[in-house]
mmCIF file of C-alpha atoms in Angstrom:
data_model
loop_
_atom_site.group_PDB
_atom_site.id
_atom_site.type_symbol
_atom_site.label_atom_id
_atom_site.label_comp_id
_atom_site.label_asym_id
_atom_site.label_seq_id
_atom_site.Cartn_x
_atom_site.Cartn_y
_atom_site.Cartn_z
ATOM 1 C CA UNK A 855 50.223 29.007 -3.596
ATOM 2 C CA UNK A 856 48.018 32.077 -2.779
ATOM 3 C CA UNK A 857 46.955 34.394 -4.761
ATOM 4 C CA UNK A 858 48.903 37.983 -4.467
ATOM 5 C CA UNK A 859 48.661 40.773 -6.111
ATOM 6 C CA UNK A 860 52.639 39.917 -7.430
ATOM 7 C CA UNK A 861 51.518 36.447 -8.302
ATOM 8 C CA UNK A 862 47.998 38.199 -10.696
ATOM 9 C CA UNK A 863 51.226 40.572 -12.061
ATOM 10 C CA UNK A 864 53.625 37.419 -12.584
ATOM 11 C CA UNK A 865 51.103 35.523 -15.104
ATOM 12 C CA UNK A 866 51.970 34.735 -18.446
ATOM 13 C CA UNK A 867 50.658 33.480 -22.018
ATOM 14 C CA UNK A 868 51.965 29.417 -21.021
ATOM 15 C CA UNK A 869 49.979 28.099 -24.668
ATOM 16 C CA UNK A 870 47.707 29.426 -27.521
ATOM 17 C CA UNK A 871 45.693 27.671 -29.569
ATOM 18 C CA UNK A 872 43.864 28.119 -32.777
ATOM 19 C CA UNK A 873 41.216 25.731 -33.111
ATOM 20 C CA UNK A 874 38.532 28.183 -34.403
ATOM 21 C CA UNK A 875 37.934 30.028 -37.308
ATOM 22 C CA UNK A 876 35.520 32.507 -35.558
ATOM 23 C CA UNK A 877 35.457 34.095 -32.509
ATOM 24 C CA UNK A 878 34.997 31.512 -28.851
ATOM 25 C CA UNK A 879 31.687 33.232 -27.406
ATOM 26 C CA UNK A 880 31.965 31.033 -24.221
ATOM 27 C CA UNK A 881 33.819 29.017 -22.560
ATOM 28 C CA UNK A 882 33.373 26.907 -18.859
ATOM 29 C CA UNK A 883 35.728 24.823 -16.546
ATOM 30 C CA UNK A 884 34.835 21.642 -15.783
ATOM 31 C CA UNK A 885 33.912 21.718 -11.657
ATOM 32 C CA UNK A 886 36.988 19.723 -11.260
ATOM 33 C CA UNK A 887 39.065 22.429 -13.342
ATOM 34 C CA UNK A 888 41.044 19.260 -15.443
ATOM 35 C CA UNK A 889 39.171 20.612 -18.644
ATOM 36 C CA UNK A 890 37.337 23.246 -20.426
ATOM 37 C CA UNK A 891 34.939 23.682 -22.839
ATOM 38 C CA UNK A 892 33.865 26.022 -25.304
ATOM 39 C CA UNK A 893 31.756 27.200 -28.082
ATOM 40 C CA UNK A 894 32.405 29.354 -31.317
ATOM 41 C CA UNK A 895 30.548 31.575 -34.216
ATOM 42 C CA UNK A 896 32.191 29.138 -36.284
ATOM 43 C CA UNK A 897 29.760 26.350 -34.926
ATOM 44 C CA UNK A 898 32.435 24.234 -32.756
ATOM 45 C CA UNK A 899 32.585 22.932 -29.152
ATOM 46 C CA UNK A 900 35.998 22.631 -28.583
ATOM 47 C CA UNK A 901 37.176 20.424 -25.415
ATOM 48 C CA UNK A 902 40.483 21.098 -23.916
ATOM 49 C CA UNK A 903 42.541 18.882 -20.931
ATOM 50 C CA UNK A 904 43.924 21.682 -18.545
ATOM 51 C CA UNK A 905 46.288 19.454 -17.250
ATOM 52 C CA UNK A 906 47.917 18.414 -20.574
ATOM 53 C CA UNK A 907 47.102 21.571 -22.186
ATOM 54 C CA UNK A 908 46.006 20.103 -25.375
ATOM 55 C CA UNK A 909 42.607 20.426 -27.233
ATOM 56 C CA UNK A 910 41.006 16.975 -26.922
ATOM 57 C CA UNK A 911 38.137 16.605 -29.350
ATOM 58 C CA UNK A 912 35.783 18.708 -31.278
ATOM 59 C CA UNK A 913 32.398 18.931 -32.116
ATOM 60 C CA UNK A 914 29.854 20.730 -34.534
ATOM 61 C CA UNK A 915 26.715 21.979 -34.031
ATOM 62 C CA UNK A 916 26.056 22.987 -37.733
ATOM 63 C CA UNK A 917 22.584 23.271 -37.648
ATOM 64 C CA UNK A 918 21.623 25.213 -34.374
ATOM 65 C CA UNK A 919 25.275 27.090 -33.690
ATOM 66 C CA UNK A 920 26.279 26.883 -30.200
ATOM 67 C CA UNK A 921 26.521 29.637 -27.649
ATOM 68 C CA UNK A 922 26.837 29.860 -23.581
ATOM 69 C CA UNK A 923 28.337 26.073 -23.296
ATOM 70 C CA UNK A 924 27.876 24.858 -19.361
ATOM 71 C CA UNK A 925 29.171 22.022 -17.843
ATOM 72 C CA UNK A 926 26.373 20.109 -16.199
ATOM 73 C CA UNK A 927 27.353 17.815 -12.979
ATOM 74 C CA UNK A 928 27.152 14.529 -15.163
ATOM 75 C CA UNK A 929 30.216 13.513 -16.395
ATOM 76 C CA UNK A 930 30.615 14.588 -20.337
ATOM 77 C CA UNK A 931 27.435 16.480 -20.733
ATOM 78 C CA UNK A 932 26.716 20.371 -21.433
ATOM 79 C CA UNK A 933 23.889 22.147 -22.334
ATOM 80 C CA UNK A 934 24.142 25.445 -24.556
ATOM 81 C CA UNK A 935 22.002 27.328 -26.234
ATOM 82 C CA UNK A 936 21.490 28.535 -30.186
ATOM 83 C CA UNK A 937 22.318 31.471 -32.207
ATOM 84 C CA UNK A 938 20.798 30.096 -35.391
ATOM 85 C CA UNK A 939 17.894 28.499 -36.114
ATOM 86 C CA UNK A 940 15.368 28.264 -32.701
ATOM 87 C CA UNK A 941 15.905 29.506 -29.676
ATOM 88 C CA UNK A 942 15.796 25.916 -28.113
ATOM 89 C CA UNK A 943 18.429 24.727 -25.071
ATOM 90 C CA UNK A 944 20.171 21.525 -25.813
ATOM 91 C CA UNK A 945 21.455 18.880 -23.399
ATOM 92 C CA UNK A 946 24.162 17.356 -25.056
ATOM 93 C CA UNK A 947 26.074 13.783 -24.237
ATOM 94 C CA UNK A 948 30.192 15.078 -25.445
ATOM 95 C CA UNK A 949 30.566 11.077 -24.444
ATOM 96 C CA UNK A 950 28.538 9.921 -28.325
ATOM 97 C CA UNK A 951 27.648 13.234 -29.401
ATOM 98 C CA UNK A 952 24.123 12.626 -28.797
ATOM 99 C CA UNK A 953 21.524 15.469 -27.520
ATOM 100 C CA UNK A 954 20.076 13.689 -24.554
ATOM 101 C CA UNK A 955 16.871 16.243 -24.162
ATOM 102 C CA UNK A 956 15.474 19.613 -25.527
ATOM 103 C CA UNK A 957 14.208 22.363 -23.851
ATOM 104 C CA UNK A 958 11.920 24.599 -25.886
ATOM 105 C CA UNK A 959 10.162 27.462 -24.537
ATOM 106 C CA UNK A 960 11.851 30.718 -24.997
ATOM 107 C CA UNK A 961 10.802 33.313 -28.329
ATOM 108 C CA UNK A 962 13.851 34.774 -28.520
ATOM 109 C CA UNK A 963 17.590 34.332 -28.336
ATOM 110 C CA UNK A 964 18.908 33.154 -25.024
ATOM 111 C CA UNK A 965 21.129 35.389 -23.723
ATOM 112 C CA UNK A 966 21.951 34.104 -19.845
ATOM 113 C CA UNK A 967 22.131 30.727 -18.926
ATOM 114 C CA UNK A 968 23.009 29.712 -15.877
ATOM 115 C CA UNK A 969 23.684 25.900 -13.986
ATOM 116 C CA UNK A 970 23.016 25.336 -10.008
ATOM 117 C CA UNK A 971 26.046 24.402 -8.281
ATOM 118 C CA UNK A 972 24.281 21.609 -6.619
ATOM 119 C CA UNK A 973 21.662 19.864 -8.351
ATOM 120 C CA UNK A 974 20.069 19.570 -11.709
ATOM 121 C CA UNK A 975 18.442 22.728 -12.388
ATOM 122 C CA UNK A 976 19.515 25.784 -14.495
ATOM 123 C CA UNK A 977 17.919 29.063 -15.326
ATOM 124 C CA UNK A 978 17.653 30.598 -18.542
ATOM 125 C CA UNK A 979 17.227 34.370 -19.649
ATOM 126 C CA UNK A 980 16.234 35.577 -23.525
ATOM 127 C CA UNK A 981 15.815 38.468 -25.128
ATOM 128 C CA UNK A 982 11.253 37.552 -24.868
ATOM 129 C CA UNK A 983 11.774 39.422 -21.294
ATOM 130 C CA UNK A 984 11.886 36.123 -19.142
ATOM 131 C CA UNK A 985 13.965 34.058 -17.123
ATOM 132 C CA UNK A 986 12.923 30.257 -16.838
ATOM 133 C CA UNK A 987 13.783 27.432 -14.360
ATOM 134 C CA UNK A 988 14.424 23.826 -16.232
ATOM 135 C CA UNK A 989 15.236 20.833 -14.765
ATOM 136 C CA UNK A 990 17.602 18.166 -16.772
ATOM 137 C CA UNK A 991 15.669 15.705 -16.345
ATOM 138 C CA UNK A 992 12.312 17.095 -17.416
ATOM 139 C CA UNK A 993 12.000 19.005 -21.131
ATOM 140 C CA UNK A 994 9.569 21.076 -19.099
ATOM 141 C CA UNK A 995 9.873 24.565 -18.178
ATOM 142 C CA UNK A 996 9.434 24.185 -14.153
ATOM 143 C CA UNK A 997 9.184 27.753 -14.047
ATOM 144 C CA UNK A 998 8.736 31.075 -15.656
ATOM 145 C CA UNK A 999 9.049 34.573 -14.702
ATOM 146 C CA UNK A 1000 7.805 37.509 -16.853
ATOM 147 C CA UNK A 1001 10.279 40.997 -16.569
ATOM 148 C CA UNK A 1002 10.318 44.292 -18.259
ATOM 149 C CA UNK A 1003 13.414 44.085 -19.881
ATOM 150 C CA UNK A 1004 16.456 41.786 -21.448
ATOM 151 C CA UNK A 1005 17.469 39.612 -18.131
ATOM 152 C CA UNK A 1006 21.301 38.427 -16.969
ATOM 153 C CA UNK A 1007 20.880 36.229 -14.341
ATOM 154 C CA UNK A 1008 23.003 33.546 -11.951
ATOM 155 C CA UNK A 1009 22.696 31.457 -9.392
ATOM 156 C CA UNK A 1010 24.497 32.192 -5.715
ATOM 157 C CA UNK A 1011 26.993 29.806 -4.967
ATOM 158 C CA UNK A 1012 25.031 27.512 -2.890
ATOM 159 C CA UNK A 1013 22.353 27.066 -5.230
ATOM 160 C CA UNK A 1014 19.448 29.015 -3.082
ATOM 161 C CA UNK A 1015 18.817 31.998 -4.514
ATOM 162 C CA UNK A 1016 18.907 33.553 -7.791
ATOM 163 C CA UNK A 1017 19.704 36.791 -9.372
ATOM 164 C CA UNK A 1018 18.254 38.524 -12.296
ATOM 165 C CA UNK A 1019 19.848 41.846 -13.887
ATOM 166 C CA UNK A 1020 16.831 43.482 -15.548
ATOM 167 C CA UNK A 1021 16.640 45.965 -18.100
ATOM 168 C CA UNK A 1022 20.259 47.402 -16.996
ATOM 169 C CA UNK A 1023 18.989 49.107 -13.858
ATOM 170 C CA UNK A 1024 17.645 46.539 -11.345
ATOM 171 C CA UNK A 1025 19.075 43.441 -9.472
ATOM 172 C CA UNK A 1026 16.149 41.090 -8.602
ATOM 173 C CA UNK A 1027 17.175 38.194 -5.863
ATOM 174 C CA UNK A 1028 14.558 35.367 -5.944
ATOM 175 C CA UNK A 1029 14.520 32.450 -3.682
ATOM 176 C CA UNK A 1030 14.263 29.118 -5.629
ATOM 177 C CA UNK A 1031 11.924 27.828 -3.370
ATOM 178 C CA UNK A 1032 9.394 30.399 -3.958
ATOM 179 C CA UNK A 1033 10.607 32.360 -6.757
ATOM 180 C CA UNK A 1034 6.918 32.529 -7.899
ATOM 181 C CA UNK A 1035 6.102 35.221 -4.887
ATOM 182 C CA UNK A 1036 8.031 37.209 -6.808
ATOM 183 C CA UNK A 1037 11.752 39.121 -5.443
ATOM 184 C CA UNK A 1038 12.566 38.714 -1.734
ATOM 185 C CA UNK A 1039 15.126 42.061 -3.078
ATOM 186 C CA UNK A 1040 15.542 44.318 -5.175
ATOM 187 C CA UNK A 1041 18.189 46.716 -5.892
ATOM 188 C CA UNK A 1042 17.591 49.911 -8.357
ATOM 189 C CA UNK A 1043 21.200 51.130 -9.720
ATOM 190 C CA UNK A 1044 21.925 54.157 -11.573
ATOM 191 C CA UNK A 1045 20.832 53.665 -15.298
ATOM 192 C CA UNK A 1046 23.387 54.287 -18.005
ATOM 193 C CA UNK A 1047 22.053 54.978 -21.353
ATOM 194 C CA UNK A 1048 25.529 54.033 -22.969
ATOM 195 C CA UNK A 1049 25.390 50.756 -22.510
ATOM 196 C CA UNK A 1050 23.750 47.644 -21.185
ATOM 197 C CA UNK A 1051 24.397 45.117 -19.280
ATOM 198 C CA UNK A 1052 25.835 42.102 -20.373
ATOM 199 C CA UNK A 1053 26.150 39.423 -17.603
ATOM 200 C CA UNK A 1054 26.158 38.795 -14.261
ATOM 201 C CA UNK A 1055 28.248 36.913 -11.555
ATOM 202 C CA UNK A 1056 28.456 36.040 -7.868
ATOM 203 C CA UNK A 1057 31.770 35.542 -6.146
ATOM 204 C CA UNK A 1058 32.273 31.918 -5.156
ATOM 205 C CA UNK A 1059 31.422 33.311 -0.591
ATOM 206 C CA UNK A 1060 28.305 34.943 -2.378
ATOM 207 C CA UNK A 1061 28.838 38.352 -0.878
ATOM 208 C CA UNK A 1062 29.672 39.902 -4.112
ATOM 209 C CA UNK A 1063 27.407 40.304 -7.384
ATOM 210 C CA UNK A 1064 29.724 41.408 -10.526
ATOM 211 C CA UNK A 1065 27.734 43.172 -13.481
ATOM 212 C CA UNK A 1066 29.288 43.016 -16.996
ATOM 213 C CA UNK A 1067 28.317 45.828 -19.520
ATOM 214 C CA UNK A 1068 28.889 46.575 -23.039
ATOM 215 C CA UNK A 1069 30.434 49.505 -22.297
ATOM 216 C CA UNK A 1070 33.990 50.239 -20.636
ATOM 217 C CA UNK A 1071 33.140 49.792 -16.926
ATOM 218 C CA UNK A 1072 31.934 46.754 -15.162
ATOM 219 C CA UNK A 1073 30.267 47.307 -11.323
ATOM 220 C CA UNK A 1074 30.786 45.178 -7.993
ATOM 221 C CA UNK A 1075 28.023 45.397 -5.688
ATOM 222 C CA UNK A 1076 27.358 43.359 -2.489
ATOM 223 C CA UNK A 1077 24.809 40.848 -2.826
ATOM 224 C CA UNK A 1078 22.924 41.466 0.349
ATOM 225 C CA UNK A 1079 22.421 44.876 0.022
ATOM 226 C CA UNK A 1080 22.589 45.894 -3.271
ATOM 227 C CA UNK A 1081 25.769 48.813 -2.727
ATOM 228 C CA UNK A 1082 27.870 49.648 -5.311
ATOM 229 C CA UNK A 1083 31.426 48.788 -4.221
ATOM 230 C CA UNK A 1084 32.914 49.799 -7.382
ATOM 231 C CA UNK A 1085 33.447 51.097 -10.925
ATOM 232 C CA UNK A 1086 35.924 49.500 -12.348
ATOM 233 C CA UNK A 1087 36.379 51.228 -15.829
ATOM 234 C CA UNK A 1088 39.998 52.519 -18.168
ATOM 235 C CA UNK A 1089 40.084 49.851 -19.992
ATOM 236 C CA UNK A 1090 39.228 49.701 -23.680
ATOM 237 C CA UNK A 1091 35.620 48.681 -25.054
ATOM 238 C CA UNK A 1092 34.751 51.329 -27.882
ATOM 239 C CA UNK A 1093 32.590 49.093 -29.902
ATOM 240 C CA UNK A 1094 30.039 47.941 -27.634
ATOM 241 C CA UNK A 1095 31.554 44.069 -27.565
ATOM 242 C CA UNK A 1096 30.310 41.494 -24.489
ATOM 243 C CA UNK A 1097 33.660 41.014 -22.578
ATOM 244 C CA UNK A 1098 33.273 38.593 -20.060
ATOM 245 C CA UNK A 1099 34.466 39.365 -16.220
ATOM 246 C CA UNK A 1100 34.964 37.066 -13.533
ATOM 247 C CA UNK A 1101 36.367 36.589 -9.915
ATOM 248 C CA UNK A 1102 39.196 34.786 -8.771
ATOM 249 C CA UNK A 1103 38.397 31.784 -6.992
ATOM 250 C CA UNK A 1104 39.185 32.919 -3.358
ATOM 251 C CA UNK A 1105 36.377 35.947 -4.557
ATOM 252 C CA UNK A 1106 39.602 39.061 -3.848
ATOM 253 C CA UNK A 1107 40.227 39.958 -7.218
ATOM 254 C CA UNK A 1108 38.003 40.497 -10.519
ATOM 255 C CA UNK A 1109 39.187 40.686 -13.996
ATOM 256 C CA UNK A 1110 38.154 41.780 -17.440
ATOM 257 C CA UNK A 1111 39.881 41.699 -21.293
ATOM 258 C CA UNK A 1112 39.223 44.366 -23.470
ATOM 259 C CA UNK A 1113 39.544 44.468 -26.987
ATOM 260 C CA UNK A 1114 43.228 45.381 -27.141
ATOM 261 C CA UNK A 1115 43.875 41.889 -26.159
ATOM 262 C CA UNK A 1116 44.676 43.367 -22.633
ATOM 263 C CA UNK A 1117 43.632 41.833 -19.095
ATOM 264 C CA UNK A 1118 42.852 44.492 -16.521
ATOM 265 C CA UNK A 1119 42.612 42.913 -12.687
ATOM 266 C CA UNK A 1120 41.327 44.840 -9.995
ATOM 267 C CA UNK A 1121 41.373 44.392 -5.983
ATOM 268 C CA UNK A 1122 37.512 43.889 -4.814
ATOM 269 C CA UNK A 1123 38.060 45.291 -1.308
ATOM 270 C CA UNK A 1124 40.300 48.786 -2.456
ATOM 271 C CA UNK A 1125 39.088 48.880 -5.472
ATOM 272 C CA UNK A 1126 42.887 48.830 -6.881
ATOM 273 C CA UNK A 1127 44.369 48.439 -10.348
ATOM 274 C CA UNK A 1128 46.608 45.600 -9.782
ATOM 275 C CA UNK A 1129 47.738 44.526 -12.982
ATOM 276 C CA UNK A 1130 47.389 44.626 -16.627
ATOM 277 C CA UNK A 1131 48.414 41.517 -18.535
ATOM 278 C CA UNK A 1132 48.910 41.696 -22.553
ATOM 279 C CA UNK A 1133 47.279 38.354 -23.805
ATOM 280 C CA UNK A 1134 48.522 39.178 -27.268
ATOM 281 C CA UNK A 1135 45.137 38.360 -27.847
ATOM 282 C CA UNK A 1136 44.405 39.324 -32.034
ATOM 283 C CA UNK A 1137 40.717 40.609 -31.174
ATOM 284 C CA UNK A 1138 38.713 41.027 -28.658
ATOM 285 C CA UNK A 1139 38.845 39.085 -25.476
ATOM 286 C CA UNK A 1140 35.518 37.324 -25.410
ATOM 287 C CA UNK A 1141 35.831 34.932 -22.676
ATOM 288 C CA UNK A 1142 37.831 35.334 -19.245
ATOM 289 C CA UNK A 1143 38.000 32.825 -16.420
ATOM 290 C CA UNK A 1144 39.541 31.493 -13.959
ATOM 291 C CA UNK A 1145 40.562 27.592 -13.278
ATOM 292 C CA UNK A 1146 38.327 26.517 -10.173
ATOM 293 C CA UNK A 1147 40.747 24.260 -9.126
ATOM 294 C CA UNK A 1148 44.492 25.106 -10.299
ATOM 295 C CA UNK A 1149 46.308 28.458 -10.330
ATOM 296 C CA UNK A 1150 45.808 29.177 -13.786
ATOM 297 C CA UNK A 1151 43.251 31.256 -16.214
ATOM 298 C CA UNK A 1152 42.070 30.862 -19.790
ATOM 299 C CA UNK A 1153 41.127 33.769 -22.240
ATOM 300 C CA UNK A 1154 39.834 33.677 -25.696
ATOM 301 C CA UNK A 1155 38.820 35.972 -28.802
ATOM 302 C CA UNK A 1156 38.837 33.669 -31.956
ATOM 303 C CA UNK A 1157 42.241 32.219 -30.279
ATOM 304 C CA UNK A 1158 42.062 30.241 -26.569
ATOM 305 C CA UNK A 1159 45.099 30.890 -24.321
ATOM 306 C CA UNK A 1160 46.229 29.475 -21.087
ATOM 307 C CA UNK A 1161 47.614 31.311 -18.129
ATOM 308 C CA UNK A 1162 50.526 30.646 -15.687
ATOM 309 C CA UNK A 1163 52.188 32.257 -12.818
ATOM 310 C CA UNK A 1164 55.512 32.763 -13.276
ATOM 311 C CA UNK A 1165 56.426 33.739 -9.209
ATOM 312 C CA UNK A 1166 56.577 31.405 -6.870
ATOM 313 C CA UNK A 1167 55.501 33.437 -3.934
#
């Protein structure tokens, strides 16, 4: 089944669950899309089987709180960051519950974390104005760049490159290899003083970069030469809340929850309103993405809901 603008319009609310007292500040598919995790204010990691759609097991993370959960490519392990105590990434085993490493280095709060799609490395960005490289396997930092601003960043699809958001006005693109020469690119975008920018995301052929902002627009611009595409905007977002966007797998459409508990999807190339979905959602939606692997979606506020088609085009 392909993905149509009739099959985006066709998708329904399939299950809802309330497994958290707070609001689900993240969530992540597993690479093989069979489950997905997620984290909550209310200190919970909450692990779901896609296939069954049933929540499988939870865990707490009383101490630290948990925030930006990520699938590693071991089996049963994440890493996440805090929004309590230290500013500290943890490596966590979901198999016994046990952290398997720490990774201490940033000042502030983490606010972008980010997993290669092929090896062991992720990047992390905080609110002390860098962006470090980490290995798994090493509590190390194994590198460390200094900005002038609050950083987003992401990895491209096949794990070479980098991108940093800084300061909600420039795209940095860094190759891993020698990220320490500083950008190979940078792009300078129009600064907005209403908002900032919350996240950022590469379409899965890496010809797109997607920028998230507090505000009520979100921008597409192409990753090689740093063009705005489009504004995608008319959807609601009065109080400054982090909605998450994200692409479609096959990279043609992008979508975005507001805090109506509406989804608003968009055609990348015409730049198109193609649907708005009503999650029902009873705040915010927090969290949107789509399954990697199956032709479903999951969105959350304080409740998680699954997505299916109901066309069969």
């Amino acid at each position: 089944m392909k993905l149509t603008d009739n099959v985006l319009r066709s998708f329904r609310v399939a299950k809802v669950f309330r497994e958290n007292s707070d609001k689900i500040n993240c969530f992540d598919f597993s690479p093989t899309g069979e489950t997905v995790i997620s984290s909550s204010d209310d200190d919970s990691i909450v692990l779901y089987d896609c296939q069954e759609g049933k929540p499988k097991r939870t865990l707490y993370s009383k101490k630290y709180g948990v925030d930006l959960i990520r699938y590693t490519h071991a089996a049963n392990t994440v890493v996440y960051s805090s929004n309590k105590i230290d500013d500290t990434i943890r490596y966590l085993s979901l198999h016994d519950n046990k952290y398997i490493r720490y990774f201490p280095g940033h000042s502030k709060r983490v606010v972008a974390l980010s997993m290669s799609p092929v090896d062991d490395t992720f990047i992390s960005g905080s609110l002390d104005k860098t962006v470090r490289l980490w290995d798994l396997r090493s509590p190390n930092c194994q590198g460390l760049m200094h900005l002038q601003g609050k950083p987003v960043c992401s990895f491209d699809p096949e794990g070479l490159i980098f991108a940093a958001g800084v300061n909600s006005e420039m795209v940095k693109l860094y190759d891993l290899r020698s990220f320490d020469k500083g950008p190979f690119a940078t792009f300078k975008m129009q600064y907005d003083r209403t908002c900032e920018w919350t996240a950022l995301k590469f379409s899965n052929d890496g010809k797109l970069i997607l920028l998230s902002t507090n505000g009520g627009f979100i921008r597409l611009i192409d990753a090689f030469k740093g063009a705005v595409l489009h504004t995608f905007g008319g959807y609601n977002n009065s109080k400054a809340v982090t909605l998450e966007a994200s692409f479609t797998p096959d990279s043609q459409f992008i979508m975005i929850g507001s805090e109506d508990g509406k989804i608003h999807v968009w055609n990348g190339e015409s730049g198109m309103k193609v649907a708005v979905l009503d999650g029902k959602h009873t705040g915010p939606i927090t969290c949107l993405q789509f399954n990697p692997k199956f032709m479903t979606f999951a969105s959350a506020c304080s409740n998680m809901a699954f997505w299916l088609p109901t066309l069969d085009d």
